[in-house]
mmCIF file of C-alpha atoms and ligand atoms in Angstrom:
data_model
loop_
_atom_site.group_PDB
_atom_site.id
_atom_site.type_symbol
_atom_site.label_atom_id
_atom_site.label_comp_id
_atom_site.label_asym_id
_atom_site.label_seq_id
_atom_site.Cartn_x
_atom_site.Cartn_y
_atom_site.Cartn_z
ATOM 1 C CA UNK A 1 79.541 15.886 -111.947
ATOM 2 C CA UNK A 2 79.525 12.135 -113.149
ATOM 3 C CA UNK A 3 75.238 11.921 -114.358
ATOM 4 C CA UNK A 4 75.488 8.158 -112.241
ATOM 5 C CA UNK A 5 77.662 9.700 -109.103
ATOM 6 C CA UNK A 6 74.949 12.568 -108.252
ATOM 7 C CA UNK A 7 72.027 9.657 -108.874
ATOM 8 C CA UNK A 8 73.890 7.562 -106.311
ATOM 9 C CA UNK A 9 74.363 10.811 -103.917
ATOM 10 C CA UNK A 10 70.705 11.400 -104.675
ATOM 11 C CA UNK A 11 68.746 7.709 -103.990
ATOM 12 C CA UNK A 12 71.776 7.021 -101.183
ATOM 13 C CA UNK A 13 70.311 10.887 -99.559
ATOM 14 C CA UNK A 14 67.137 10.016 -100.501
ATOM 15 C CA UNK A 15 67.207 5.673 -98.388
ATOM 16 C CA UNK A 16 69.040 7.257 -95.454
ATOM 17 C CA UNK A 17 65.606 10.314 -95.297
ATOM 18 C CA UNK A 18 63.635 6.805 -95.863
ATOM 19 C CA UNK A 19 65.126 5.294 -92.590
ATOM 20 C CA UNK A 20 64.757 8.101 -90.242
ATOM 21 C CA UNK A 21 61.155 7.826 -90.565
ATOM 22 C CA UNK A 22 62.013 3.852 -88.857
ATOM 23 C CA UNK A 23 63.171 5.880 -85.683
ATOM 24 C CA UNK A 24 60.105 8.324 -85.912
ATOM 25 C CA UNK A 25 57.069 6.282 -86.142
ATOM 26 C CA UNK A 26 58.903 4.106 -82.993
ATOM 27 C CA UNK A 27 59.182 6.788 -81.035
ATOM 28 C CA UNK A 28 55.259 8.351 -81.452
ATOM 29 C CA UNK A 29 54.478 4.374 -80.854
ATOM 30 C CA UNK A 30 56.750 3.439 -77.790
ATOM 31 C CA UNK A 31 55.603 7.203 -76.207
ATOM 32 C CA UNK A 32 51.715 6.105 -76.964
ATOM 33 C CA UNK A 33 53.089 2.426 -75.236
ATOM 34 C CA UNK A 34 53.981 4.521 -71.976
ATOM 35 C CA UNK A 35 50.812 6.335 -71.575
ATOM 36 C CA UNK A 36 49.202 3.338 -72.462
ATOM 37 C CA UNK A 37 51.716 1.336 -69.260
ATOM 38 C CA UNK A 38 50.453 3.867 -66.903
ATOM 39 C CA UNK A 39 46.407 3.681 -67.293
ATOM 40 C CA UNK A 40 47.328 0.240 -66.576
ATOM 41 C CA UNK A 41 49.049 1.132 -63.337
ATOM 42 C CA UNK A 42 46.616 2.664 -62.945
ATOM 43 C CA UNK A 43 43.706 -0.116 -63.328
ATOM 44 C CA UNK A 44 45.348 -2.583 -60.800
ATOM 45 C CA UNK A 45 46.106 0.160 -58.513
ATOM 46 C CA UNK A 46 42.617 1.079 -58.795
ATOM 47 C CA UNK A 47 41.249 -3.042 -58.783
ATOM 48 C CA UNK A 48 43.493 -3.138 -55.551
ATOM 49 C CA UNK A 49 41.498 -0.590 -53.701
ATOM 50 C CA UNK A 50 38.275 -2.352 -54.258
ATOM 51 C CA UNK A 51 38.692 -5.473 -54.103
ATOM 52 C CA UNK A 52 39.930 -4.154 -50.875
ATOM 53 C CA UNK A 53 36.884 -2.803 -49.659
ATOM 54 C CA UNK A 54 34.986 -5.570 -50.220
ATOM 55 C CA UNK A 55 37.234 -7.950 -48.728
ATOM 56 C CA UNK A 56 36.522 -4.873 -45.262
ATOM 57 C CA UNK A 57 33.194 -4.545 -45.442
ATOM 58 C CA UNK A 58 33.008 -9.091 -45.876
ATOM 59 C CA UNK A 59 34.756 -8.766 -42.689
ATOM 60 C CA UNK A 60 31.987 -6.322 -40.735
ATOM 61 C CA UNK A 61 29.689 -8.474 -42.159
ATOM 62 C CA UNK A 62 31.294 -11.234 -39.987
ATOM 63 C CA UNK A 63 31.554 -8.818 -36.844
ATOM 64 C CA UNK A 64 28.338 -7.443 -36.426
ATOM 65 C CA UNK A 65 26.684 -11.306 -36.442
ATOM 66 C CA UNK A 66 29.237 -12.288 -34.116
ATOM 67 C CA UNK A 67 28.373 -8.914 -32.773
ATOM 68 C CA UNK A 68 24.581 -9.761 -32.374
ATOM 69 C CA UNK A 69 25.475 -13.085 -30.758
ATOM 70 C CA UNK A 70 27.436 -12.220 -28.079
ATOM 71 C CA UNK A 71 24.599 -9.432 -27.572
ATOM 72 C CA UNK A 72 22.054 -12.135 -27.499
ATOM 73 C CA UNK A 73 25.149 -14.461 -24.885
ATOM 74 C CA UNK A 74 23.767 -10.982 -22.864
ATOM 75 C CA UNK A 75 20.992 -11.471 -22.955
ATOM 76 C CA UNK A 76 20.786 -14.939 -22.046
ATOM 77 C CA UNK A 77 23.092 -14.323 -18.994
ATOM 78 C CA UNK A 78 20.790 -11.811 -17.926
ATOM 79 C CA UNK A 79 17.929 -14.492 -18.014
ATOM 80 C CA UNK A 80 19.869 -16.526 -16.115
ATOM 81 C CA UNK A 81 21.774 -14.661 -13.474
ATOM 82 C CA UNK A 82 17.516 -14.274 -12.098
ATOM 83 C CA UNK A 83 17.503 -18.347 -11.768
ATOM 84 C CA UNK A 84 19.967 -19.680 -10.851
ATOM 85 C CA UNK A 85 21.224 -20.127 -6.580
ATOM 86 C CA UNK A 86 24.587 -20.829 -5.813
ATOM 87 C CA UNK A 87 27.340 -18.990 -5.604
ATOM 88 C CA UNK A 88 29.651 -21.430 -7.557
ATOM 89 C CA UNK A 89 26.398 -21.023 -10.414
ATOM 90 C CA UNK A 90 26.350 -16.970 -10.623
ATOM 91 C CA UNK A 91 30.757 -16.286 -10.116
ATOM 92 C CA UNK A 92 30.327 -19.193 -12.893
ATOM 93 C CA UNK A 93 28.161 -16.560 -15.220
ATOM 94 C CA UNK A 94 29.729 -13.777 -13.916
ATOM 95 C CA UNK A 95 32.602 -14.732 -16.129
ATOM 96 C CA UNK A 96 30.532 -15.620 -18.809
ATOM 97 C CA UNK A 97 29.101 -12.110 -19.056
ATOM 98 C CA UNK A 98 33.143 -10.831 -19.008
ATOM 99 C CA UNK A 99 34.020 -12.679 -21.222
ATOM 100 C CA UNK A 100 31.345 -11.437 -23.733
ATOM 101 C CA UNK A 101 31.297 -7.813 -22.529
ATOM 102 C CA UNK A 102 35.291 -8.072 -23.705
ATOM 103 C CA UNK A 103 34.196 -9.981 -26.735
ATOM 104 C CA UNK A 104 32.160 -6.897 -27.756
ATOM 105 C CA UNK A 105 34.285 -4.640 -26.669
ATOM 106 C CA UNK A 106 37.230 -6.328 -29.308
ATOM 107 C CA UNK A 107 35.126 -6.910 -31.518
ATOM 108 C CA UNK A 108 33.624 -2.725 -31.862
ATOM 109 C CA UNK A 109 37.138 -1.981 -32.115
ATOM 110 C CA UNK A 110 37.508 -3.863 -35.248
ATOM 111 C CA UNK A 111 34.409 -2.837 -36.753
ATOM 112 C CA UNK A 112 36.105 0.782 -36.259
ATOM 113 C CA UNK A 113 39.187 -0.509 -37.681
ATOM 114 C CA UNK A 114 37.539 -1.422 -40.631
ATOM 115 C CA UNK A 115 35.424 1.590 -41.166
ATOM 116 C CA UNK A 116 38.665 3.390 -40.512
ATOM 117 C CA UNK A 117 40.356 0.905 -43.461
ATOM 118 C CA UNK A 118 36.988 1.401 -46.065
ATOM 119 C CA UNK A 119 36.792 4.913 -44.991
ATOM 120 C CA UNK A 120 40.976 5.629 -46.384
ATOM 121 C CA UNK A 121 40.241 3.084 -48.970
ATOM 122 C CA UNK A 122 37.129 4.967 -50.834
ATOM 123 C CA UNK A 123 38.812 8.135 -50.576
ATOM 124 C CA UNK A 124 42.300 7.018 -52.214
ATOM 125 C CA UNK A 125 39.739 4.771 -55.038
ATOM 126 C CA UNK A 126 38.093 8.501 -55.451
ATOM 127 C CA UNK A 127 42.007 9.880 -56.663
ATOM 128 C CA UNK A 128 43.276 7.025 -58.481
ATOM 129 C CA UNK A 129 39.720 7.356 -60.283
ATOM 130 C CA UNK A 130 40.218 10.799 -61.088
ATOM 131 C CA UNK A 131 44.099 9.944 -61.942
ATOM 132 C CA UNK A 132 43.008 6.598 -64.264
ATOM 133 C CA UNK A 133 39.928 8.898 -66.137
ATOM 134 C CA UNK A 134 42.708 11.489 -67.021
ATOM 135 C CA UNK A 135 45.657 9.403 -68.120
ATOM 136 C CA UNK A 136 42.435 7.097 -69.771
ATOM 137 C CA UNK A 137 41.605 10.381 -72.203
ATOM 138 C CA UNK A 138 45.279 11.485 -72.732
ATOM 139 C CA UNK A 139 46.356 8.381 -73.529
ATOM 140 C CA UNK A 140 43.122 8.861 -76.369
ATOM 141 C CA UNK A 141 44.465 12.536 -77.426
ATOM 142 C CA UNK A 142 47.528 10.533 -77.748
ATOM 143 C CA UNK A 143 46.351 7.841 -80.614
ATOM 144 C CA UNK A 144 44.738 10.873 -81.788
ATOM 145 C CA UNK A 145 47.960 12.967 -82.253
ATOM 146 C CA UNK A 146 50.210 10.209 -83.057
ATOM 147 C CA UNK A 147 47.152 8.664 -85.805
ATOM 148 C CA UNK A 148 48.109 11.948 -87.271
ATOM 149 C CA UNK A 149 51.884 12.516 -87.418
ATOM 150 C CA UNK A 150 51.916 8.245 -88.458
ATOM 151 C CA UNK A 151 49.806 9.587 -91.489
ATOM 152 C CA UNK A 152 52.177 12.829 -91.909
ATOM 153 C CA UNK A 153 55.235 10.617 -92.309
ATOM 154 C CA UNK A 154 53.800 8.598 -93.903
ATOM 155 C CA UNK A 155 53.008 10.709 -96.167
ATOM 156 C CA UNK A 156 56.510 12.232 -96.188
ATOM 157 C CA UNK A 157 58.195 8.946 -97.088
ATOM 158 C CA UNK A 158 56.024 7.908 -99.928
ATOM 159 C CA UNK A 159 56.703 11.362 -101.439
ATOM 160 C CA UNK A 160 60.621 10.547 -100.967
ATOM 161 C CA UNK A 161 60.133 7.012 -101.804
ATOM 162 C CA UNK A 162 58.530 8.564 -105.095
ATOM 163 C CA UNK A 163 61.229 10.369 -105.875
ATOM 164 C CA UNK A 164 64.033 7.993 -104.931
ATOM 165 C CA UNK A 165 62.059 5.587 -107.610
ATOM 166 C CA UNK A 166 62.603 7.957 -109.935
ATOM 167 C CA UNK A 167 65.485 8.125 -110.490
ATOM 168 C CA UNK A 168 65.941 4.716 -109.905
ATOM 169 C CA UNK A 169 64.753 4.626 -113.656
ATOM 170 C CA UNK A 170 67.314 6.806 -114.556
ATOM 171 C CA UNK A 171 69.718 5.857 -113.013
ATOM 172 C CA UNK A 172 72.455 2.895 -115.031
ATOM 173 C CA UNK A 173 70.953 -0.502 -113.715
ATOM 174 C CA UNK A 174 75.088 -1.541 -112.928
ATOM 175 C CA UNK A 175 75.182 1.313 -111.639
ATOM 176 C CA UNK A 176 72.472 1.006 -109.284
ATOM 177 C CA UNK A 177 73.745 -2.751 -108.650
ATOM 178 C CA UNK A 178 77.449 -1.406 -107.772
ATOM 179 C CA UNK A 179 75.889 0.372 -104.744
ATOM 180 C CA UNK A 180 72.943 -2.052 -103.979
ATOM 181 C CA UNK A 181 75.814 -4.306 -103.222
ATOM 182 C CA UNK A 182 77.395 -1.328 -100.393
ATOM 183 C CA UNK A 183 74.262 -1.346 -99.519
ATOM 184 C CA UNK A 184 73.967 -4.486 -98.124
ATOM 185 C CA UNK A 185 76.365 -4.476 -95.722
ATOM 186 C CA UNK A 186 76.730 0.098 -95.842
ATOM 187 C CA UNK A 187 72.869 1.070 -94.930
ATOM 188 C CA UNK A 188 72.655 4.615 -94.936
ATOM 189 C CA UNK A 189 76.451 5.125 -95.470
ATOM 190 C CA UNK A 190 77.060 3.204 -98.788
ATOM 191 C CA UNK A 191 77.448 6.881 -100.500
ATOM 192 C CA UNK A 192 79.623 9.327 -98.559
ATOM 193 C CA UNK A 193 81.262 12.880 -98.617
ATOM 194 C CA UNK A 194 85.140 12.980 -98.743
ATOM 195 C CA UNK A 195 85.786 15.879 -95.690
ATOM 196 C CA UNK A 196 88.984 17.067 -95.049
ATOM 197 C CA UNK A 197 90.086 14.752 -97.154
ATOM 198 C CA UNK A 198 88.966 11.549 -95.233
ATOM 199 C CA UNK A 199 86.201 9.374 -95.887
ATOM 200 C CA UNK A 200 83.284 10.295 -94.036
ATOM 201 C CA UNK A 201 82.415 6.230 -93.696
ATOM 202 C CA UNK A 202 85.917 5.001 -92.623
ATOM 203 C CA UNK A 203 87.712 8.481 -91.360
ATOM 204 C CA UNK A 204 90.096 7.249 -92.711
ATOM 205 C CA UNK A 205 92.634 9.783 -95.051
ATOM 206 C CA UNK A 206 92.298 9.735 -98.615
ATOM 207 C CA UNK A 207 95.763 9.706 -100.600
ATOM 208 C CA UNK A 208 96.658 13.451 -102.569
ATOM 209 C CA UNK A 209 96.324 10.659 -105.921
ATOM 210 C CA UNK A 210 92.307 9.615 -105.168
ATOM 211 C CA UNK A 211 91.769 12.944 -103.561
ATOM 212 C CA UNK A 212 92.478 15.164 -106.724
ATOM 213 C CA UNK A 213 90.522 12.114 -108.572
ATOM 214 C CA UNK A 214 87.317 13.269 -106.317
ATOM 215 C CA UNK A 215 87.695 16.090 -106.681
ATOM 216 C CA UNK A 216 87.127 16.013 -110.345
ATOM 217 C CA UNK A 217 83.891 14.204 -109.526
ATOM 218 C CA UNK A 218 84.487 12.149 -112.971
ATOM 219 C CA UNK A 219 83.892 8.639 -112.381
ATOM 220 C CA UNK A 220 82.542 7.125 -109.433
ATOM 221 C CA UNK A 221 85.338 6.207 -107.051
ATOM 222 C CA UNK A 222 84.892 3.588 -104.303
ATOM 223 C CA UNK A 223 87.108 4.692 -100.793
ATOM 224 C CA UNK A 224 90.656 1.923 -100.423
ATOM 225 C CA UNK A 225 90.296 1.305 -96.563
ATOM 226 C CA UNK A 226 85.800 0.730 -97.422
ATOM 227 C CA UNK A 227 84.888 0.274 -101.001
ATOM 228 C CA UNK A 228 82.022 2.724 -99.961
ATOM 229 C CA UNK A 229 81.424 5.825 -102.919
ATOM 230 C CA UNK A 230 83.108 7.741 -101.957
ATOM 231 C CA UNK A 231 82.800 12.144 -103.449
ATOM 232 C CA UNK A 232 83.810 15.492 -103.084
ATOM 233 C CA UNK A 233 80.846 17.151 -101.636
ATOM 234 C CA UNK A 234 79.500 20.283 -102.971
ATOM 235 C CA UNK A 235 80.144 24.199 -101.977
ATOM 236 C CA UNK A 236 77.078 24.424 -101.048
ATOM 237 C CA UNK A 237 76.674 22.039 -98.878
ATOM 238 C CA UNK A 238 80.450 23.000 -97.189
ATOM 239 C CA UNK A 239 78.585 26.034 -95.772
ATOM 240 C CA UNK A 240 75.371 24.830 -95.119
ATOM 241 C CA UNK A 241 77.629 22.722 -91.830
ATOM 242 C CA UNK A 242 79.141 25.042 -91.641
HETATM 243 ZN ZN1 LIG B 301 86.056 4.650 -96.332
#
């Protein structure tokens, strides 16, 4: 095979491998972001429970103060009932007492409701805090793992880049700039194999005449349809994909 063509095929394969690291790294980071987002969501839910408990406790305090006021009112009514004399006054006091007792009962109900609410939110809080701790642990473990994997990926990428750079120093500069021009629009498919007599970049059929030139592999040939460099795959590669 033409030496330059062989080098271009290798460079192109290394370039494609290097590009494939991008999505791999991105996938790792996306996974981490997902775990982090879940932890943030849980933290918000924990905060919401803490706020709800605080609010309920503050309401409970107010209700307890109100309850004390109502109780002292009842005491007042009891004291007054000793000194009132007319039936009208007695009736007025009875009404006052009745209202105070109703309010006490309502306030007690409210306090019970708040106690139940606090109990519920506190039990939710225990579960959520446990979940959050678990999630934060998972995030931490994942971060460590991903850091390791990214190191491995970067190392692999570095090695491939080294191999590619090595060939680049050997390849004819004109051939290289020709490749780089195609790469600008074709990306990682600047150099593609011909399979079943079709270009694997644009998938158009190659004429018999061009195809026979390709089979000789003596020069760098571009696809007449799309302009990518095309080559006939080696037998072993064909078998590999079969
Ligand atoms: Zn083509």
